[in-house]
PDB file of C-alpha atoms and ligand atoms in Angstrom:
ATOM      1  CA  MET M  19     -29.427 -36.324-130.549  1.00  0.00           C
ATOM      2  CA  THR M  20     -30.546 -35.484-134.056  1.00  0.00           C
ATOM      3  CA  THR M  21     -27.784 -35.099-136.625  1.00  0.00           C
ATOM      4  CA  VAL M  22     -28.207 -33.830-140.182  1.00  0.00           C
ATOM      5  CA  ILE M  23     -25.464 -34.697-142.706  1.00  0.00           C
ATOM      6  CA  THR M  24     -25.466 -33.454-146.308  1.00  0.00           C
ATOM      7  CA  GLY M  25     -23.507 -35.447-148.866  1.00  0.00           C
ATOM      8  CA  SER M  26     -24.114 -38.503-146.676  1.00  0.00           C
ATOM      9  CA  ALA M  27     -24.197 -41.008-149.553  1.00  0.00           C
ATOM     10  CA  SER M  28     -20.514 -40.882-150.473  1.00  0.00           C
ATOM     11  CA  GLY M  29     -16.964 -40.088-149.445  1.00  0.00           C
ATOM     12  CA  ILE M  30     -16.398 -37.910-146.375  1.00  0.00           C
ATOM     13  CA  GLY M  31     -20.108 -37.467-145.573  1.00  0.00           C
ATOM     14  CA  ALA M  32     -20.631 -41.250-145.647  1.00  0.00           C
ATOM     15  CA  ALA M  33     -17.604 -41.732-143.369  1.00  0.00           C
ATOM     16  CA  VAL M  34     -19.013 -39.189-140.896  1.00  0.00           C
ATOM     17  CA  ARG M  35     -22.328 -41.015-141.025  1.00  0.00           C
ATOM     18  CA  ARG M  36     -20.663 -44.390-140.297  1.00  0.00           C
ATOM     19  CA  ARG M  37     -18.912 -42.939-137.217  1.00  0.00           C
ATOM     20  CA  MET M  38     -22.128 -41.479-135.818  1.00  0.00           C
ATOM     21  CA  GLU M  39     -24.579 -44.224-136.710  1.00  0.00           C
ATOM     22  CA  GLY M  40     -26.107 -45.844-133.644  1.00  0.00           C
ATOM     23  CA  GLU M  41     -25.269 -42.886-131.396  1.00  0.00           C
ATOM     24  CA  ASP M  42     -27.545 -40.330-133.035  1.00  0.00           C
ATOM     25  CA  ARG M  43     -30.689 -40.192-135.114  1.00  0.00           C
ATOM     26  CA  ILE M  44     -29.290 -39.322-138.524  1.00  0.00           C
ATOM     27  CA  LEU M  45     -30.974 -37.498-141.362  1.00  0.00           C
ATOM     28  CA  GLY M  46     -28.810 -37.824-144.459  1.00  0.00           C
ATOM     29  CA  VAL M  47     -29.370 -35.353-147.283  1.00  0.00           C
ATOM     30  CA  ASP M  48     -28.221 -36.273-150.762  1.00  0.00           C
ATOM     31  CA  LEU M  49     -29.266 -36.799-154.367  1.00  0.00           C
ATOM     32  CA  ARG M  50     -29.863 -40.497-153.573  1.00  0.00           C
ATOM     33  CA  ASP M  51     -29.699 -43.057-150.742  1.00  0.00           C
ATOM     34  CA  ALA M  52     -30.714 -40.558-148.069  1.00  0.00           C
ATOM     35  CA  GLU M  53     -33.564 -39.787-145.694  1.00  0.00           C
ATOM     36  CA  VAL M  54     -33.906 -36.432-147.447  1.00  0.00           C
ATOM     37  CA  THR M  55     -33.535 -36.684-151.207  1.00  0.00           C
ATOM     38  CA  ALA M  56     -32.742 -33.235-152.524  1.00  0.00           C
ATOM     39  CA  ASP M  57     -30.786 -31.352-155.166  1.00  0.00           C
ATOM     40  CA  LEU M  58     -28.896 -28.587-153.401  1.00  0.00           C
ATOM     41  CA  ALA M  59     -27.849 -27.017-156.718  1.00  0.00           C
ATOM     42  CA  SER M  60     -30.987 -24.863-157.036  1.00  0.00           C
ATOM     43  CA  PRO M  61     -32.765 -22.445-154.686  1.00  0.00           C
ATOM     44  CA  GLU M  62     -35.937 -24.550-155.025  1.00  0.00           C
ATOM     45  CA  GLY M  63     -34.060 -27.764-154.226  1.00  0.00           C
ATOM     46  CA  ARG M  64     -32.489 -26.175-151.159  1.00  0.00           C
ATOM     47  CA  ALA M  65     -35.861 -24.825-149.974  1.00  0.00           C
ATOM     48  CA  ALA M  66     -37.410 -28.288-150.417  1.00  0.00           C
ATOM     49  CA  ALA M  67     -34.511 -29.859-148.495  1.00  0.00           C
ATOM     50  CA  ILE M  68     -34.992 -27.435-145.601  1.00  0.00           C
ATOM     51  CA  THR M  69     -38.749 -28.116-145.512  1.00  0.00           C
ATOM     52  CA  ASP M  70     -38.198 -31.882-145.531  1.00  0.00           C
ATOM     53  CA  ILE M  71     -35.464 -31.705-142.855  1.00  0.00           C
ATOM     54  CA  ARG M  72     -37.721 -29.580-140.654  1.00  0.00           C
ATOM     55  CA  GLU M  73     -40.588 -32.050-141.055  1.00  0.00           C
ATOM     56  CA  GLN M  74     -38.422 -35.044-140.176  1.00  0.00           C
ATOM     57  CA  ALA M  75     -36.274 -33.433-137.456  1.00  0.00           C
ATOM     58  CA  GLY M  76     -39.057 -31.981-135.340  1.00  0.00           C
ATOM     59  CA  PRO M  77     -38.338 -29.056-133.008  1.00  0.00           C
ATOM     60  CA  ARG M  78     -34.536 -29.234-132.832  1.00  0.00           C
ATOM     61  CA  ILE M  79     -31.296 -30.297-134.478  1.00  0.00           C
ATOM     62  CA  ASP M  80     -28.225 -30.959-132.324  1.00  0.00           C
ATOM     63  CA  ARG M  81     -25.564 -31.467-134.981  1.00  0.00           C
ATOM     64  CA  LEU M  82     -25.227 -30.432-138.595  1.00  0.00           C
ATOM     65  CA  VAL M  83     -22.470 -31.525-140.974  1.00  0.00           C
ATOM     66  CA  LEU M  84     -22.400 -29.961-144.444  1.00  0.00           C
ATOM     67  CA  CYS M  85     -20.359 -32.190-146.765  1.00  0.00           C
ATOM     68  CA  ALA M  86     -22.295 -32.128-150.049  1.00  0.00           C
ATOM     69  CA  GLY M  87     -20.012 -30.743-152.711  1.00  0.00           C
ATOM     70  CA  LEU M  88     -18.783 -30.984-156.284  1.00  0.00           C
ATOM     71  CA  GLY M  89     -15.188 -31.114-157.516  1.00  0.00           C
ATOM     72  CA  PRO M  90     -13.554 -28.642-159.902  1.00  0.00           C
ATOM     73  CA  HIS M  91     -14.036 -31.056-162.824  1.00  0.00           C
ATOM     74  CA  VAL M  92     -17.829 -30.595-162.831  1.00  0.00           C
ATOM     75  CA  ASP M  93     -19.478 -28.429-165.483  1.00  0.00           C
ATOM     76  CA  PRO M  94     -20.851 -25.852-165.557  1.00  0.00           C
ATOM     77  CA  PRO M  95     -18.774 -24.049-162.899  1.00  0.00           C
ATOM     78  CA  SER M  96     -21.953 -22.314-161.661  1.00  0.00           C
ATOM     79  CA  ARG M  97     -23.254 -25.707-160.478  1.00  0.00           C
ATOM     80  CA  VAL M  98     -20.077 -26.142-158.405  1.00  0.00           C
ATOM     81  CA  ALA M  99     -20.660 -22.700-156.896  1.00  0.00           C
ATOM     82  CA  ALA M 100     -24.324 -23.467-156.235  1.00  0.00           C
ATOM     83  CA  VAL M 101     -23.734 -26.705-154.324  1.00  0.00           C
ATOM     84  CA  ASN M 102     -20.459 -25.784-152.611  1.00  0.00           C
ATOM     85  CA  TYR M 103     -21.470 -22.311-151.455  1.00  0.00           C
ATOM     86  CA  PHE M 104     -25.252 -21.805-151.561  1.00  0.00           C
ATOM     87  CA  GLY M 105     -25.809 -25.437-150.532  1.00  0.00           C
ATOM     88  CA  VAL M 106     -23.916 -24.539-147.355  1.00  0.00           C
ATOM     89  CA  VAL M 107     -25.101 -21.055-146.413  1.00  0.00           C
ATOM     90  CA  ASP M 108     -28.773 -21.639-147.246  1.00  0.00           C
ATOM     91  CA  LEU M 109     -28.849 -24.723-145.021  1.00  0.00           C
ATOM     92  CA  LEU M 110     -26.933 -22.960-142.254  1.00  0.00           C
ATOM     93  CA  ASP M 111     -29.320 -20.045-142.189  1.00  0.00           C
ATOM     94  CA  GLY M 112     -32.430 -22.129-142.918  1.00  0.00           C
ATOM     95  CA  LEU M 113     -31.766 -24.425-139.942  1.00  0.00           C
ATOM     96  CA  PHE M 114     -30.300 -21.911-137.468  1.00  0.00           C
ATOM     97  CA  ASP M 115     -33.458 -21.711-135.339  1.00  0.00           C
ATOM     98  CA  LEU M 116     -33.596 -25.504-134.944  1.00  0.00           C
ATOM     99  CA  LEU M 117     -29.897 -25.548-133.986  1.00  0.00           C
ATOM    100  CA  ARG M 118     -30.461 -22.845-131.373  1.00  0.00           C
ATOM    101  CA  ALA M 119     -33.015 -25.180-129.798  1.00  0.00           C
ATOM    102  CA  GLY M 120     -30.535 -28.095-129.863  1.00  0.00           C
ATOM    103  CA  THR M 121     -28.485 -29.550-127.010  1.00  0.00           C
ATOM    104  CA  GLU M 122     -24.860 -28.255-127.099  1.00  0.00           C
ATOM    105  CA  ALA M 123     -25.469 -27.711-130.799  1.00  0.00           C
ATOM    106  CA  ALA M 124     -22.472 -27.913-133.121  1.00  0.00           C
ATOM    107  CA  VAL M 125     -21.947 -27.558-136.855  1.00  0.00           C
ATOM    108  CA  VAL M 126     -19.059 -28.542-139.117  1.00  0.00           C
ATOM    109  CA  VAL M 127     -18.784 -27.302-142.696  1.00  0.00           C
ATOM    110  CA  MET M 128     -16.521 -28.838-145.331  1.00  0.00           C
ATOM    111  CA  CYS M 129     -14.133 -26.198-146.693  1.00  0.00           C
ATOM    112  CA  SER M 130     -10.887 -27.134-148.517  1.00  0.00           C
ATOM    113  CA  ASN M 131      -7.183 -26.458-148.108  1.00  0.00           C
ATOM    114  CA  SER M 132      -7.348 -24.957-151.619  1.00  0.00           C
ATOM    115  CA  ALA M 133      -9.463 -22.064-150.268  1.00  0.00           C
ATOM    116  CA  GLN M 134      -6.422 -19.813-149.724  1.00  0.00           C
ATOM    117  CA  MET M 135      -4.300 -20.949-152.665  1.00  0.00           C
ATOM    118  CA  LEU M 136      -5.413 -18.127-154.994  1.00  0.00           C
ATOM    119  CA  PRO M 137      -5.496 -14.389-154.157  1.00  0.00           C
ATOM    120  CA  LEU M 138      -9.262 -14.322-153.556  1.00  0.00           C
ATOM    121  CA  ASP M 139      -9.739 -11.682-150.855  1.00  0.00           C
ATOM    122  CA  ASP M 140     -11.301  -9.130-153.246  1.00  0.00           C
ATOM    123  CA  ASP M 141     -12.252 -11.512-156.043  1.00  0.00           C
ATOM    124  CA  PRO M 142     -15.539 -10.471-157.753  1.00  0.00           C
ATOM    125  CA  PHE M 143     -16.872 -14.055-157.799  1.00  0.00           C
ATOM    126  CA  VAL M 144     -16.224 -14.422-154.061  1.00  0.00           C
ATOM    127  CA  GLN M 145     -17.831 -11.016-153.434  1.00  0.00           C
ATOM    128  CA  ALA M 146     -20.940 -12.075-155.392  1.00  0.00           C
ATOM    129  CA  LEU M 147     -21.168 -15.277-153.352  1.00  0.00           C
ATOM    130  CA  LEU M 148     -20.819 -13.419-150.058  1.00  0.00           C
ATOM    131  CA  ALA M 149     -23.492 -10.950-151.222  1.00  0.00           C
ATOM    132  CA  HIS M 150     -25.714 -13.994-151.891  1.00  0.00           C
ATOM    133  CA  ASP M 151     -26.136 -12.911-155.526  1.00  0.00           C
ATOM    134  CA  GLU M 152     -26.459 -16.304-157.197  1.00  0.00           C
ATOM    135  CA  ALA M 153     -27.150 -14.939-160.703  1.00  0.00           C
ATOM    136  CA  GLU M 154     -24.106 -12.625-160.658  1.00  0.00           C
ATOM    137  CA  ALA M 155     -21.856 -15.347-159.224  1.00  0.00           C
ATOM    138  CA  ALA M 156     -23.016 -17.712-162.007  1.00  0.00           C
ATOM    139  CA  ARG M 157     -22.451 -15.073-164.691  1.00  0.00           C
ATOM    140  CA  ILE M 158     -18.882 -14.447-163.530  1.00  0.00           C
ATOM    141  CA  ILE M 159     -17.848 -18.023-162.933  1.00  0.00           C
ATOM    142  CA  ASP M 160     -19.297 -19.565-166.099  1.00  0.00           C
ATOM    143  CA  ALA M 161     -16.916 -17.250-168.008  1.00  0.00           C
ATOM    144  CA  SER M 162     -13.967 -18.285-165.842  1.00  0.00           C
ATOM    145  CA  ASN M 163     -12.400 -21.671-165.089  1.00  0.00           C
ATOM    146  CA  PRO M 164     -13.217 -24.717-162.945  1.00  0.00           C
ATOM    147  CA  ALA M 165     -10.389 -24.238-160.417  1.00  0.00           C
ATOM    148  CA  HIS M 166     -11.620 -20.687-159.768  1.00  0.00           C
ATOM    149  CA  ALA M 167     -15.153 -22.024-159.175  1.00  0.00           C
ATOM    150  CA  TYR M 168     -13.978 -24.640-156.698  1.00  0.00           C
ATOM    151  CA  MET M 169     -11.394 -22.606-154.794  1.00  0.00           C
ATOM    152  CA  GLY M 170     -13.555 -19.466-154.806  1.00  0.00           C
ATOM    153  CA  SER M 171     -16.600 -21.300-153.463  1.00  0.00           C
ATOM    154  CA  LYS M 172     -14.510 -22.900-150.703  1.00  0.00           C
ATOM    155  CA  HIS M 173     -12.848 -19.560-149.877  1.00  0.00           C
ATOM    156  CA  ALA M 174     -16.296 -17.974-149.524  1.00  0.00           C
ATOM    157  CA  VAL M 175     -17.489 -20.890-147.364  1.00  0.00           C
ATOM    158  CA  GLY M 176     -14.618 -20.297-144.934  1.00  0.00           C
ATOM    159  CA  ARG M 177     -15.514 -16.624-144.705  1.00  0.00           C
ATOM    160  CA  ALA M 178     -19.226 -17.420-144.330  1.00  0.00           C
ATOM    161  CA  VAL M 179     -18.392 -19.584-141.317  1.00  0.00           C
ATOM    162  CA  ARG M 180     -16.196 -16.941-139.699  1.00  0.00           C
ATOM    163  CA  ARG M 181     -18.716 -14.153-140.392  1.00  0.00           C
ATOM    164  CA  ARG M 182     -21.380 -16.079-138.465  1.00  0.00           C
ATOM    165  CA  ALA M 183     -19.151 -16.881-135.466  1.00  0.00           C
ATOM    166  CA  GLY M 184     -20.278 -13.851-133.415  1.00  0.00           C
ATOM    167  CA  GLU M 185     -24.009 -14.330-133.688  1.00  0.00           C
ATOM    168  CA  TRP M 186     -23.898 -18.115-133.614  1.00  0.00           C
ATOM    169  CA  GLY M 187     -21.557 -18.309-130.630  1.00  0.00           C
ATOM    170  CA  ARG M 188     -23.793 -15.981-128.628  1.00  0.00           C
ATOM    171  CA  ALA M 189     -26.735 -18.183-129.593  1.00  0.00           C
ATOM    172  CA  GLY M 190     -24.914 -21.217-128.182  1.00  0.00           C
ATOM    173  CA  VAL M 191     -24.287 -22.915-131.523  1.00  0.00           C
ATOM    174  CA  ARG M 192     -20.648 -23.817-132.235  1.00  0.00           C
ATOM    175  CA  LEU M 193     -19.713 -23.482-135.908  1.00  0.00           C
ATOM    176  CA  ASN M 194     -16.402 -24.641-137.387  1.00  0.00           C
ATOM    177  CA  ALA M 195     -14.970 -25.638-140.749  1.00  0.00           C
ATOM    178  CA  VAL M 196     -12.614 -28.389-141.800  1.00  0.00           C
ATOM    179  CA  ALA M 197     -10.256 -27.816-144.747  1.00  0.00           C
ATOM    180  CA  PRO M 198      -9.062 -31.141-146.138  1.00  0.00           C
ATOM    181  CA  GLY M 199      -6.334 -31.716-148.689  1.00  0.00           C
ATOM    182  CA  PRO M 200      -6.652 -34.526-151.252  1.00  0.00           C
ATOM    183  CA  VAL M 201      -8.817 -37.325-149.828  1.00  0.00           C
ATOM    184  CA  GLU M 202      -9.531 -40.577-151.698  1.00  0.00           C
ATOM    185  CA  THR M 203     -13.175 -40.221-152.695  1.00  0.00           C
ATOM    186  CA  PRO M 204     -15.109 -40.227-155.994  1.00  0.00           C
ATOM    187  CA  LEU M 205     -14.715 -36.418-156.042  1.00  0.00           C
ATOM    188  CA  LEU M 206     -10.903 -36.656-156.085  1.00  0.00           C
ATOM    189  CA  ALA M 207     -11.011 -39.476-158.654  1.00  0.00           C
ATOM    190  CA  GLY M 208     -13.173 -37.290-160.910  1.00  0.00           C
ATOM    191  CA  GLY M 209     -10.663 -34.463-160.700  1.00  0.00           C
ATOM    192  CA  ARG M 210      -7.734 -36.755-161.482  1.00  0.00           C
ATOM    193  CA  GLU M 211      -9.468 -37.961-164.655  1.00  0.00           C
ATOM    194  CA  ASP M 212     -10.121 -34.426-165.909  1.00  0.00           C
ATOM    195  CA  PRO M 213      -7.564 -33.366-168.549  1.00  0.00           C
ATOM    196  CA  ARG M 214      -7.756 -29.730-167.381  1.00  0.00           C
ATOM    197  CA  ILE M 215      -6.774 -30.353-163.752  1.00  0.00           C
ATOM    198  CA  GLY M 216      -5.687 -34.005-163.525  1.00  0.00           C
ATOM    199  CA  ASN M 217      -1.955 -33.260-163.645  1.00  0.00           C
ATOM    200  CA  ALA M 218      -2.205 -30.545-160.980  1.00  0.00           C
ATOM    201  CA  ILE M 219      -3.957 -33.008-158.646  1.00  0.00           C
ATOM    202  CA  ARG M 220      -1.470 -35.801-159.353  1.00  0.00           C
ATOM    203  CA  ASP M 221       1.445 -33.400-158.712  1.00  0.00           C
ATOM    204  CA  LEU M 222       0.196 -32.248-155.288  1.00  0.00           C
ATOM    205  CA  SER M 223       3.017 -32.606-152.802  1.00  0.00           C
ATOM    206  CA  VAL M 224       1.966 -34.035-149.448  1.00  0.00           C
ATOM    207  CA  PRO M 225       4.751 -34.171-146.831  1.00  0.00           C
ATOM    208  CA  LEU M 226       3.189 -37.187-145.109  1.00  0.00           C
ATOM    209  CA  GLY M 227       3.566 -39.004-148.417  1.00  0.00           C
ATOM    210  CA  ARG M 228       0.017 -40.025-149.230  1.00  0.00           C
ATOM    211  CA  THR M 229      -3.509 -38.821-149.790  1.00  0.00           C
ATOM    212  CA  GLY M 230      -6.042 -38.861-146.947  1.00  0.00           C
ATOM    213  CA  ARG M 231      -8.768 -41.352-146.147  1.00  0.00           C
ATOM    214  CA  PRO M 232     -12.382 -40.220-145.586  1.00  0.00           C
ATOM    215  CA  GLU M 233     -12.280 -41.805-142.108  1.00  0.00           C
ATOM    216  CA  GLU M 234      -9.407 -39.504-141.119  1.00  0.00           C
ATOM    217  CA  ILE M 235     -11.517 -36.452-141.929  1.00  0.00           C
ATOM    218  CA  ALA M 236     -14.525 -37.972-140.153  1.00  0.00           C
ATOM    219  CA  THR M 237     -12.438 -38.351-136.982  1.00  0.00           C
ATOM    220  CA  LEU M 238     -11.774 -34.604-136.884  1.00  0.00           C
ATOM    221  CA  VAL M 239     -15.400 -33.790-137.742  1.00  0.00           C
ATOM    222  CA  THR M 240     -16.806 -35.922-134.924  1.00  0.00           C
ATOM    223  CA  PHE M 241     -14.247 -34.484-132.486  1.00  0.00           C
ATOM    224  CA  LEU M 242     -15.352 -30.939-133.413  1.00  0.00           C
ATOM    225  CA  LEU M 243     -19.003 -31.911-132.925  1.00  0.00           C
ATOM    226  CA  GLY M 244     -18.434 -33.413-129.499  1.00  0.00           C
ATOM    227  CA  SER M 245     -18.140 -32.039-125.977  1.00  0.00           C
ATOM    228  CA  ASP M 246     -14.312 -32.362-125.968  1.00  0.00           C
ATOM    229  CA  ALA M 247     -14.360 -29.458-128.452  1.00  0.00           C
ATOM    230  CA  SER M 248     -16.592 -27.295-126.248  1.00  0.00           C
ATOM    231  CA  TRP M 249     -14.474 -24.091-126.635  1.00  0.00           C
ATOM    232  CA  ILE M 250     -13.659 -24.468-130.330  1.00  0.00           C
ATOM    233  CA  HIS M 251     -15.705 -22.061-132.427  1.00  0.00           C
ATOM    234  CA  GLY M 252     -15.250 -20.067-135.637  1.00  0.00           C
ATOM    235  CA  ALA M 253     -12.150 -22.060-136.589  1.00  0.00           C
ATOM    236  CA  VAL M 254     -11.002 -23.478-139.927  1.00  0.00           C
ATOM    237  CA  TYR M 255      -8.981 -26.673-139.368  1.00  0.00           C
ATOM    238  CA  TYR M 256      -6.533 -27.804-142.037  1.00  0.00           C
ATOM    239  CA  ILE M 257      -6.232 -31.573-142.363  1.00  0.00           C
ATOM    240  CA  ASP M 258      -4.036 -32.282-145.361  1.00  0.00           C
ATOM    241  CA  GLY M 259      -0.881 -34.210-144.510  1.00  0.00           C
ATOM    242  CA  GLY M 260       1.045 -30.919-144.515  1.00  0.00           C
ATOM    243  CA  ASN M 261       0.163 -29.939-148.104  1.00  0.00           C
ATOM    244  CA  ASP M 262      -0.844 -26.345-147.276  1.00  0.00           C
ATOM    245  CA  ALA M 263       2.143 -25.800-144.962  1.00  0.00           C
ATOM    246  CA  GLU M 264       4.477 -26.783-147.768  1.00  0.00           C
ATOM    247  CA  ILE M 265       2.808 -24.474-150.311  1.00  0.00           C
ATOM    248  CA  ARG M 266       2.349 -21.488-147.931  1.00  0.00           C
ATOM    249  CA  PRO M 267       4.928 -21.960-145.180  1.00  0.00           C
ATOM    250  CA  ASP M 268       4.776 -18.353-143.956  1.00  0.00           C
ATOM    251  CA  LYS M 269       0.986 -18.015-143.772  1.00  0.00           C
ATOM    252  CA  PHE M 270      -1.502 -19.542-141.414  1.00  0.00           C
TER     253      PHE M 270
HETATM  254  P1  NAI Z 309     -18.025 -37.276-152.836  1.00  0.00           P
HETATM  255  O1  NAI Z 309     -18.244 -37.013-154.274  1.00  0.00           O
HETATM  256  O2  NAI Z 309     -17.543 -38.627-152.415  1.00  0.00           O
HETATM  257  O3  NAI Z 309     -19.332 -36.913-151.999  1.00  0.00           O
HETATM  258  C1  NAI Z 309     -20.060 -35.749-152.218  1.00  0.00           C
HETATM  259  C2  NAI Z 309     -21.524 -36.016-151.955  1.00  0.00           C
HETATM  260  O4  NAI Z 309     -22.228 -34.796-152.222  1.00  0.00           O
HETATM  261  C3  NAI Z 309     -22.105 -37.103-152.867  1.00  0.00           C
HETATM  262  O5  NAI Z 309     -22.818 -38.059-152.121  1.00  0.00           O
HETATM  263  C4  NAI Z 309     -23.015 -36.310-153.795  1.00  0.00           C
HETATM  264  O6  NAI Z 309     -24.140 -37.035-154.266  1.00  0.00           O
HETATM  265  C5  NAI Z 309     -23.413 -35.122-152.918  1.00  0.00           C
HETATM  266  N1  NAI Z 309     -23.892 -34.041-153.764  1.00  0.00           N
HETATM  267  C6  NAI Z 309     -23.277 -33.516-154.855  1.00  0.00           C
HETATM  268  N2  NAI Z 309     -24.077 -32.626-155.462  1.00  0.00           N
HETATM  269  C7  NAI Z 309     -25.221 -32.578-154.746  1.00  0.00           C
HETATM  270  C8  NAI Z 309     -26.431 -31.859-154.902  1.00  0.00           C
HETATM  271  N3  NAI Z 309     -26.638 -31.034-155.936  1.00  0.00           N
HETATM  272  N4  NAI Z 309     -27.398 -32.048-153.968  1.00  0.00           N
HETATM  273  C9  NAI Z 309     -27.224 -32.921-152.940  1.00  0.00           C
HETATM  274  N5  NAI Z 309     -26.087 -33.632-152.758  1.00  0.00           N
HETATM  275  C10 NAI Z 309     -25.112 -33.470-153.655  1.00  0.00           C
HETATM  276  O7  NAI Z 309     -17.006 -36.146-152.365  1.00  0.00           O
HETATM  277  P2  NAI Z 309     -16.137 -35.942-151.035  1.00  0.00           P
HETATM  278  O8  NAI Z 309     -14.733 -35.947-151.456  1.00  0.00           O
HETATM  279  O9  NAI Z 309     -16.604 -36.816-149.954  1.00  0.00           O
HETATM  280  O10 NAI Z 309     -16.492 -34.429-150.710  1.00  0.00           O
HETATM  281  C11 NAI Z 309     -17.169 -34.016-149.535  1.00  0.00           C
HETATM  282  C12 NAI Z 309     -16.832 -32.561-149.296  1.00  0.00           C
HETATM  283  O11 NAI Z 309     -15.449 -32.454-148.971  1.00  0.00           O
HETATM  284  C13 NAI Z 309     -17.071 -31.650-150.497  1.00  0.00           C
HETATM  285  O12 NAI Z 309     -17.633 -30.437-150.066  1.00  0.00           O
HETATM  286  C14 NAI Z 309     -15.677 -31.433-151.039  1.00  0.00           C
HETATM  287  O13 NAI Z 309     -15.561 -30.229-151.728  1.00  0.00           O
HETATM  288  C15 NAI Z 309     -14.860 -31.452-149.756  1.00  0.00           C
HETATM  289  N6  NAI Z 309     -13.456 -31.716-149.973  1.00  0.00           N
HETATM  290  C16 NAI Z 309     -13.049 -32.900-150.542  1.00  0.00           C
HETATM  291  C17 NAI Z 309     -11.712 -33.125-150.790  1.00  0.00           C
HETATM  292  C18 NAI Z 309     -11.221 -34.392-151.431  1.00  0.00           C
HETATM  293  O14 NAI Z 309     -10.053 -34.441-151.834  1.00  0.00           O
HETATM  294  N7  NAI Z 309     -12.018 -35.444-151.534  1.00  0.00           N
HETATM  295  C19 NAI Z 309     -10.702 -32.123-150.441  1.00  0.00           C
HETATM  296  C20 NAI Z 309     -11.229 -30.933-149.833  1.00  0.00           C
HETATM  297  C21 NAI Z 309     -12.561 -30.745-149.616  1.00  0.00           C
END
């Protein structure tokens, strides 16, 4: 099995890597400490990553996990959009043919439980992302705020996964998303330290009484990649200690 994991050097991606190491041949993709060193924030960086992955993977990929991401504290907001959205869809589409050739191929994308916490259905930033208009998305979001960049990019990622479910399912490639709540990683720590959003993160109410651990997210990711999840496709799984249920009890 050949598994590609973006964001493999830290946090959730590193935890997924630890769970799969030994079982699979792993190609990590990250800014550092990875088999594929790449900056997913630019179209050129993403194209170079895809070329390098293709060279190292050979004719097929069996599993793909897209974890690379930036928190809402990162400036400028357009960089958050670039990594969190375009760093997902460009790799999905750029590796689709190799996944089609894989064995029981499965993909998991990192969304967020914040993806539905703003009214984003018709949001112009989200529409620009879904239209793959990177310049327009950057123009809108750099005049907005960091929470909008983060939640909007994650909202669009969830929709990008669901929009591909028809074609990808018929091609034999399972594609799902995981939507974590607050998980103890450098990304969450960065958000907590940001004066603009730190209080909102500290005040998050989690019914199970604590934040998550990267290993807990990795457990769900590896389950979704494996044969026990053979009929799960096009789904977005919340894993957040009940945080979303408490905020939006009448929606699911
Ligand atoms: P992290 O900061 O520990 O790891 C993110 C990884 O992405 C790092 O290794 C980083 O180098 C890599 N990365 C960032 N920008 C990149 C770029 N331009 N090119 C290549 N790699 C890049 O963060 P964490 O928490 O493990 O996040 C993983 C994913 O989970 C992200 O997509 C994040 O949005 C999502 N998530 C995290 C939550 C949390 O509370 N930690 C909650 C919900 C979603």
